[in-house]
Amino acid sequence: MHHSSRGSSTSYRARLMWGLFGGLCLLGILLGPYPAQGELLKVGLLDEPKTLNPFAVKDIWAAKVLMSCYQRLYYRDYRSNKLIPWLAAGDPVWDPEDLTVTFRLREARWDDGSSFTAEDVIFTAGVIMKFRLPRYWNNWSFVEKIEALDPQTVRIWLKKPMAILWERTLTTFVVEKSKWEPLVQRAEEALYKALGAKEARGRALRVALAKPLEILTSFPNERPESLGPFTFQQWRKGSFIFLKRNENFFAKDMTFHGAPVGPYVDGILFKVFGNMDTAVLALKKGSIDYLWWGIESGYLDDLKKDPKIQIFSTLKSGYRYLAFNLRRPPLSDRVFRQAVAYLVDKDFLVQRILHGQAVTLDTVVPPDNTFYFNPHTPTYGKGLAWPERVKRARELLLRAGYRWAVEPLGGKIPGQFMTKGEGLTMPDGRPVKKMHLLTPPADYDAQRAQAGNMIQQWLRGFGIPIQWRPMSFGAMIKRVRAQQDFDMFVSGWGALGSDPDYLRSFFHSRSDRPKGRNSGGYHNPEFDNLADIQAETMDLQERRKIVLRLQEILMEDLPYIPLYVPINLEGVRKDRFRGWIQMTGGIGNLWSFLCIKPMK
Amino acid sequence: MSLLEVDSLTVHYLTAKGKVHALEEVSFDLKKGEALGLVGESGCGKTTVAMAIMKLLAPNARVLSGKILLRGEDLLRKGEEEMRKVRWKEVSMVFQSAMNALNPVHRVGDQIVEAILAHDGSFSEEEAQKRVSELFALVGLDPNRMRDYPHQYSGGMRQRAIIAMALACEPSLVIADEPTTALDVVVQDQILGEMKRLQMDLHLSLLYISHDISIIARACDRMGVMYAGQLVELGPTQKVLEAPLHPYTRGLLNSYPSLRGPKKRLRPIPGEPPNLWEPPEGCRFHPRCPRASEICRSSCPPVVSLENGHFARCHRPRS
Amino acid sequence: MNLRLFVLVRSVQILITFFIIMTLLFVLFRLAPGDPVAFLTDPQMTEEEVALLSQQFGLDQPLHRQYLLYVWNFIRGEFGISFYYHRPVVEILKDRLPKTALLFTTATILYAFAGITWGKILAWKRGSLLDTSVSLFGLLTHTFFLPWLALILIWIFAYHLGWFPLNAMISPEIWLDPESGWLRKGLDILHHMVLPLAVLFLTHFGGYTLVMRSTMLETLREDYILTARAKGLPEKVIRNRHAAPNAALPVVTSLGLSLAFSINGGAITETIFSWPGLGRELVFSVSNSDYPLAQASFLLIAAFVLVSNLIVDIIYAYLDPRIRY
Ligand SMILES: Nc1ncnc2c1ncn2[C@@H]1O[C@H](COP(=O)(O)OP(=O)(O)OP(=O)(O)O)[C@@H](O)[C@H]1O
Ligand SMILES: [Mg+2]
């Protein structure tokens, strides 16, 4: 032991530590700022992709990255609602007699150099159909078989006509057969082991599919193959993902609305941020060029002041709604729901709660779906002042036989009452019992929670005994979906896509079962019938008519009161790239990445 | 010349309740090779004397006056660094509470080695280790146990280790502050014998502090008796024991059972030792003194010398 | 009892405790509101698909079967597949743990070291200007709200002065450059660590300093310190060799625990600095009802707490010879 040296060595170490710390600070000054990387598009993501396996993807961040790698046969043009041939060369040929659709493929090369063929398309479809791949299976369940007529031509036989063929089936992504074959073989073996040679259906099939699906979807696919404008280079977990321009991109000679397609950037660098605060700072500082998705409106004023930043606001492809449990009186009464609709002042909601960062909605198809959106559905009290709304709602109910002990009289602004309604009874004389209005809590979605609070206030003053009850999103979904034990709730749909077949899934009486999507229990034979017809109408114009009619029916029956469509705020650096293309969903789309050009 | 000369040392402790008059005009000297005993009841200021010599008084202590001359040099005027060199090299100490005087996280041997190395640069680590094992043998400890930790020692062993430690730098003066109080009688005896032997062999000066007059009687050439911060009697042990001058000394002798002499009835001193915040006017012992007179109540008695080298602080010493 | 036996006995205790924690976790997770299936589904899925998913994850089995499956899987080292990532939980944890460990172990070492050193010095110079000012500073930073402090530091040092990166663990620009050697990459990570370290340091060092200061003050009153003084040892030796080791003992105990808790407590730091660590993952998995991932992370933390307690016990025994087993 060297006692005498002990003391001095401790302080020496201390000095060393402080020296090191000072050195680090100095180093920081020397190292930063980093040299700007010429033509890389630096994109801020709020979170990291969970998996890059296209068969398993369900988070938006992965979808954003994969968009540039896996390509689709067709794209739907947001302006004309036409299918743009992408991996396919030319429009699909529909044969209504044989129920087949045939299309040719373009010449393209995967980033490993091998060529893209009909085999890849058939393989991808085969995986989806064989394993009933969640989310995609629905788009292929009506397909009888898919075959290659030659290496560049594919034909699909349908069991029955199905309209989602156009916008769902033909817009399926394609994977590279040679890469995925070994994995799929393992999944097939597992399926064979579970099933043997037997045919299985229903639950037995579901059980048998569990293991193969797990094999298939748990593959992380950390290096996705690419046919697209960018090829996948590197993924540093938790930090960044880097894509490089694909010099062999197949669509280089194409134009997009007259403009030749690039890509003109050398690559895309996705940086992962855990929180909005630093992401916004990074945009202001120029560490990223584009903050993809969802800038909270609180940051808006600050960002607008920055001359180097441009804000794009785009309507989201979804909406928020107030839903009823149609199994319980008086909610089962259409007139009652209409009266509620009179009392819900959507304009006021949008102004007060969303500070104008949303638009009101009077149907169940979001307006960015211009082709199927019906702007002429029945509305309730639209544009009317509050006292008038209260009056109409009151008269509606009085006419239907509802009675109050004290009738409500509206005050000046929404929510105010000269006299509050009391003792509301139903036409059969029974009192309207206490009801609950469920919303997610404020920390999950402050706006939905506030909307719930506001609606409670409006209905209560009117004499409807309602209690707003915020609860965790998961718990709410359980109550609504699994137990169907609720009166009203405020929720939303996001990323609905362009095909309106979701209406069928939301409101068809077939979907009224535990865990089904028709959790409100809406039953209307006319709707059911028309919804089934639209699903099989292959002609777009004809289908459109039916879908518009469906929206009218729904807005008369009001299983939902649609509230508003939120706005998506995105920011880019003005001094870096120009030529962003704004369309449904915002500016973060393939076309933007293909068309933006560096400022220099 | 005396090795150590303490000259009218006055020490107060500052406390929230007021000043503690811990030492008042204490004077004595100690010759080379001599053993001086200090005896007195608990709280009379014995440890304060020792600590003042080591200059290790508590931070709230104030030395108001006096000198502490070691070989003629006043320790009270020395700076901290100079004093550091005096400690252990010149004056070492055996502490009252041997139980906690050793650092529990270091080996016993190392704690002694450390003292040697801190004072004598000429020692190498190995030499110091060797010296420690000699010291261990000297105080009757097994040198193999040098590498043990304090908690592995018995109380007696610890005390011996501390004595070994005190001898490590061959000091000229060792202050032993109740070195054996915490031990049982048999071990007490052994240690006492050991100390006496070492003092003789090494020709040490020893300042032996105890409240047990019989121990002082056995170990010391001269003895001083303290009462309430004052040295009330000082003289050759034999004389003090046989013909005490101060009434307190006499009371003290009467209250102790004699180990060897004929059995007498014990007569404790009536009353309580005074509190030192407000010591009594005049002679501090007068409230308990059987012979107290008017003068004892009003004026502080001077130190008088009745015989050669036998002093007492009393107005009416018994002659 | 010798040390080996002690470790053995403690290990058995730890195993039992761990099993109890495991069971508790299972129950707690199942009691929590929210249907995990709801998080896995989106509007495009049919009910068959939803059923298939829950079946695939064993969520349709009765609770006791789920429990047995859980224990059996755990014994086999199978933590299952994350609902959300669709990837083995082990893989995710393996990726996240080292990053968390890097940041928080460094931070813990730094602030514990600084806390012990400063506490020691302050106690020694008790009542001086240095003592008052550093104690006050420590107390002040200790009470800082961590996210607020982090954002302030980011704003000043990263955004305005540009000395340090805003967030993240590495800069892609450097890691993508094929010419970057390991030194440059290492320095890059260090560079990114400075701000989070500073935040953790500032919020923690005060606590350690004050604890160390008070135990040190107590130690300085011990008799063996007086002995050391009497021995004429230099001041620094008394302080560092005689007082500090004894005073540091209780601090060391709290250290082991705090290191373990920093893993989950670090979620906020990790989120603000986009540090790809375990804490962030844990919070995320809990709010997403990602049972397998959340369970495994909690178990990992439990294991970490238990093992670091054992290690602290052993270190304690090493530091304090009085403790023998
Ligand atoms: N640091 C201190 N602050 C205040 N008073 C003190 C302090 N140290 C000692 N005293 C007081 O000074 C007086 C003398 O104390 P000292 O320790 O010298 O006595 P002692 O003779 O050694 O007693 P004992 O035989 O019990 O060890 C006592 O009354 C004690 O209470
Ligand atoms: Mg004493």
PDB file of N, CA and C in Angstrom, chain B residues 2-42:
ATOM      1  N   SER B   2      13.506  20.813  32.348  1.00  0.00           N
ATOM      2  CA  SER B   2      12.394  19.871  32.169  1.00  0.00           C
ATOM      3  C   SER B   2      12.140  19.638  30.691  1.00  0.00           C
ATOM      4  N   LEU B   3      11.639  18.448  30.419  1.00  0.00           N
ATOM      5  CA  LEU B   3      11.260  18.168  29.032  1.00  0.00           C
ATOM      6  C   LEU B   3      10.030  18.979  28.681  1.00  0.00           C
ATOM      7  N   LEU B   4       9.060  18.916  29.576  1.00  0.00           N
ATOM      8  CA  LEU B   4       7.806  19.622  29.315  1.00  0.00           C
ATOM      9  C   LEU B   4       7.497  20.530  30.487  1.00  0.00           C
ATOM     10  N   GLU B   5       7.098  21.735  30.128  1.00  0.00           N
ATOM     11  CA  GLU B   5       6.721  22.653  31.192  1.00  0.00           C
ATOM     12  C   GLU B   5       5.412  23.296  30.829  1.00  0.00           C
ATOM     13  N   VAL B   6       4.407  23.044  31.639  1.00  0.00           N
ATOM     14  CA  VAL B   6       3.115  23.689  31.399  1.00  0.00           C
ATOM     15  C   VAL B   6       2.996  24.808  32.399  1.00  0.00           C
ATOM     16  N   ASP B   7       2.749  26.023  31.900  1.00  0.00           N
ATOM     17  CA  ASP B   7       2.804  27.176  32.773  1.00  0.00           C
ATOM     18  C   ASP B   7       1.510  27.959  32.733  1.00  0.00           C
ATOM     19  N   SER B   8       0.860  28.005  33.861  1.00  0.00           N
ATOM     20  CA  SER B   8      -0.440  28.658  34.059  1.00  0.00           C
ATOM     21  C   SER B   8      -1.348  28.629  32.837  1.00  0.00           C
ATOM     22  N   LEU B   9      -1.682  27.422  32.483  1.00  0.00           N
ATOM     23  CA  LEU B   9      -2.527  27.199  31.311  1.00  0.00           C
ATOM     24  C   LEU B   9      -3.995  27.395  31.680  1.00  0.00           C
ATOM     25  N   THR B  10      -4.662  28.276  30.934  1.00  0.00           N
ATOM     26  CA  THR B  10      -6.088  28.505  31.158  1.00  0.00           C
ATOM     27  C   THR B  10      -6.837  28.235  29.860  1.00  0.00           C
ATOM     28  N   VAL B  11      -7.795  27.342  29.927  1.00  0.00           N
ATOM     29  CA  VAL B  11      -8.547  26.986  28.718  1.00  0.00           C
ATOM     30  C   VAL B  11     -10.037  27.095  28.995  1.00  0.00           C
ATOM     31  N   HIS B  12     -10.747  27.735  28.101  1.00  0.00           N
ATOM     32  CA  HIS B  12     -12.208  27.777  28.183  1.00  0.00           C
ATOM     33  C   HIS B  12     -12.801  27.096  26.964  1.00  0.00           C
ATOM     34  N   TYR B  13     -13.970  26.516  27.149  1.00  0.00           N
ATOM     35  CA  TYR B  13     -14.743  26.051  25.987  1.00  0.00           C
ATOM     36  C   TYR B  13     -15.909  26.996  25.813  1.00  0.00           C
ATOM     37  N   LEU B  14     -16.122  27.416  24.562  1.00  0.00           N
ATOM     38  CA  LEU B  14     -17.272  28.269  24.312  1.00  0.00           C
ATOM     39  C   LEU B  14     -18.450  27.386  23.934  1.00  0.00           C
ATOM     40  N   THR B  15     -19.534  27.515  24.646  1.00  0.00           N
ATOM     41  CA  THR B  15     -20.721  26.728  24.308  1.00  0.00           C
ATOM     42  C   THR B  15     -21.920  27.657  24.259  1.00  0.00           C
ATOM     43  N   ALA B  16     -23.000  27.110  23.795  1.00  0.00           N
ATOM     44  CA  ALA B  16     -24.209  27.919  23.683  1.00  0.00           C
ATOM     45  C   ALA B  16     -24.651  28.389  25.067  1.00  0.00           C
ATOM     46  N   LYS B  17     -24.378  27.538  26.069  1.00  0.00           N
ATOM     47  CA  LYS B  17     -24.802  27.893  27.422  1.00  0.00           C
ATOM     48  C   LYS B  17     -23.878  28.895  28.100  1.00  0.00           C
ATOM     49  N   GLY B  18     -22.693  29.060  27.503  1.00  0.00           N
ATOM     50  CA  GLY B  18     -21.734  29.984  28.100  1.00  0.00           C
ATOM     51  C   GLY B  18     -20.343  29.390  28.092  1.00  0.00           C
ATOM     52  N   LYS B  19     -19.434  30.023  28.805  1.00  0.00           N
ATOM     53  CA  LYS B  19     -18.050  29.572  28.839  1.00  0.00           C
ATOM     54  C   LYS B  19     -17.904  28.429  29.833  1.00  0.00           C
ATOM     55  N   VAL B  20     -17.172  27.395  29.430  1.00  0.00           N
ATOM     56  CA  VAL B  20     -16.813  26.336  30.367  1.00  0.00           C
ATOM     57  C   VAL B  20     -15.386  26.620  30.813  1.00  0.00           C
ATOM     58  N   HIS B  21     -15.220  26.858  32.090  1.00  0.00           N
ATOM     59  CA  HIS B  21     -13.867  27.145  32.598  1.00  0.00           C
ATOM     60  C   HIS B  21     -13.168  25.825  32.822  1.00  0.00           C
ATOM     61  N   ALA B  22     -12.645  25.245  31.749  1.00  0.00           N
ATOM     62  CA  ALA B  22     -12.158  23.867  31.817  1.00  0.00           C
ATOM     63  C   ALA B  22     -10.813  23.778  32.511  1.00  0.00           C
ATOM     64  N   LEU B  23      -9.917  24.734  32.268  1.00  0.00           N
ATOM     65  CA  LEU B  23      -8.626  24.748  32.953  1.00  0.00           C
ATOM     66  C   LEU B  23      -8.360  26.142  33.483  1.00  0.00           C
ATOM     67  N   GLU B  24      -7.847  26.195  34.674  1.00  0.00           N
ATOM     68  CA  GLU B  24      -7.560  27.492  35.293  1.00  0.00           C
ATOM     69  C   GLU B  24      -6.135  27.453  35.846  1.00  0.00           C
ATOM     70  N   GLU B  25      -5.240  28.214  35.208  1.00  0.00           N
ATOM     71  CA  GLU B  25      -3.889  28.370  35.750  1.00  0.00           C
ATOM     72  C   GLU B  25      -3.243  27.045  36.120  1.00  0.00           C
ATOM     73  N   VAL B  26      -3.197  26.136  35.210  1.00  0.00           N
ATOM     74  CA  VAL B  26      -2.585  24.841  35.521  1.00  0.00           C
ATOM     75  C   VAL B  26      -1.099  24.898  35.180  1.00  0.00           C
ATOM     76  N   SER B  27      -0.276  24.544  36.119  1.00  0.00           N
ATOM     77  CA  SER B  27       1.170  24.539  35.878  1.00  0.00           C
ATOM     78  C   SER B  27       1.768  23.251  36.419  1.00  0.00           C
ATOM     79  N   PHE B  28       2.623  22.662  35.614  1.00  0.00           N
ATOM     80  CA  PHE B  28       3.418  21.514  36.113  1.00  0.00           C
ATOM     81  C   PHE B  28       4.570  21.307  35.152  1.00  0.00           C
ATOM     82  N   ASP B  29       5.482  20.476  35.552  1.00  0.00           N
ATOM     83  CA  ASP B  29       6.564  20.159  34.629  1.00  0.00           C
ATOM     84  C   ASP B  29       6.839  18.671  34.656  1.00  0.00           C
ATOM     85  N   LEU B  30       7.598  18.241  33.679  1.00  0.00           N
ATOM     86  CA  LEU B  30       7.821  16.807  33.508  1.00  0.00           C
ATOM     87  C   LEU B  30       9.247  16.646  33.025  1.00  0.00           C
ATOM     88  N   LYS B  31      10.038  15.832  33.770  1.00  0.00           N
ATOM     89  CA  LYS B  31      11.443  15.677  33.387  1.00  0.00           C
ATOM     90  C   LYS B  31      11.614  14.489  32.468  1.00  0.00           C
ATOM     91  N   LYS B  32      12.764  14.457  31.878  1.00  0.00           N
ATOM     92  CA  LYS B  32      13.027  13.354  30.955  1.00  0.00           C
ATOM     93  C   LYS B  32      13.067  12.052  31.728  1.00  0.00           C
ATOM     94  N   GLY B  33      12.396  11.059  31.202  1.00  0.00           N
ATOM     95  CA  GLY B  33      12.399   9.747  31.818  1.00  0.00           C
ATOM     96  C   GLY B  33      11.502   9.628  33.023  1.00  0.00           C
ATOM     97  N   GLU B  34      10.758  10.678  33.313  1.00  0.00           N
ATOM     98  CA  GLU B  34       9.921  10.688  34.499  1.00  0.00           C
ATOM     99  C   GLU B  34       8.485  10.305  34.136  1.00  0.00           C
ATOM    100  N   ALA B  35       7.783   9.717  35.100  1.00  0.00           N
ATOM    101  CA  ALA B  35       6.370   9.437  34.895  1.00  0.00           C
ATOM    102  C   ALA B  35       5.550  10.300  35.829  1.00  0.00           C
ATOM    103  N   LEU B  36       4.705  11.137  35.240  1.00  0.00           N
ATOM    104  CA  LEU B  36       3.883  12.024  36.053  1.00  0.00           C
ATOM    105  C   LEU B  36       2.432  11.580  35.912  1.00  0.00           C
ATOM    106  N   GLY B  37       1.767  11.447  37.029  1.00  0.00           N
ATOM    107  CA  GLY B  37       0.360  11.059  36.969  1.00  0.00           C
ATOM    108  C   GLY B  37      -0.536  12.251  37.206  1.00  0.00           C
ATOM    109  N   LEU B  38      -1.675  12.262  36.511  1.00  0.00           N
ATOM    110  CA  LEU B  38      -2.691  13.280  36.764  1.00  0.00           C
ATOM    111  C   LEU B  38      -3.944  12.541  37.186  1.00  0.00           C
ATOM    112  N   VAL B  39      -4.483  12.914  38.323  1.00  0.00           N
ATOM    113  CA  VAL B  39      -5.660  12.190  38.793  1.00  0.00           C
ATOM    114  C   VAL B  39      -6.751  13.200  39.105  1.00  0.00           C
ATOM    115  N   GLY B  40      -7.975  12.766  39.001  1.00  0.00           N
ATOM    116  CA  GLY B  40      -9.083  13.673  39.291  1.00  0.00           C
ATOM    117  C   GLY B  40     -10.387  13.054  38.849  1.00  0.00           C
ATOM    118  N   GLU B  41     -11.477  13.580  39.361  1.00  0.00           N
ATOM    119  CA  GLU B  41     -12.786  13.042  39.001  1.00  0.00           C
ATOM    120  C   GLU B  41     -13.093  13.306  37.531  1.00  0.00           C
ATOM    121  N   SER B  42     -14.075  12.604  37.059  1.00  0.00           N
ATOM    122  CA  SER B  42     -14.479  12.804  35.674  1.00  0.00           C
ATOM    123  C   SER B  42     -14.900  14.253  35.457  1.00  0.00           C
TER     124      SER B  42
END
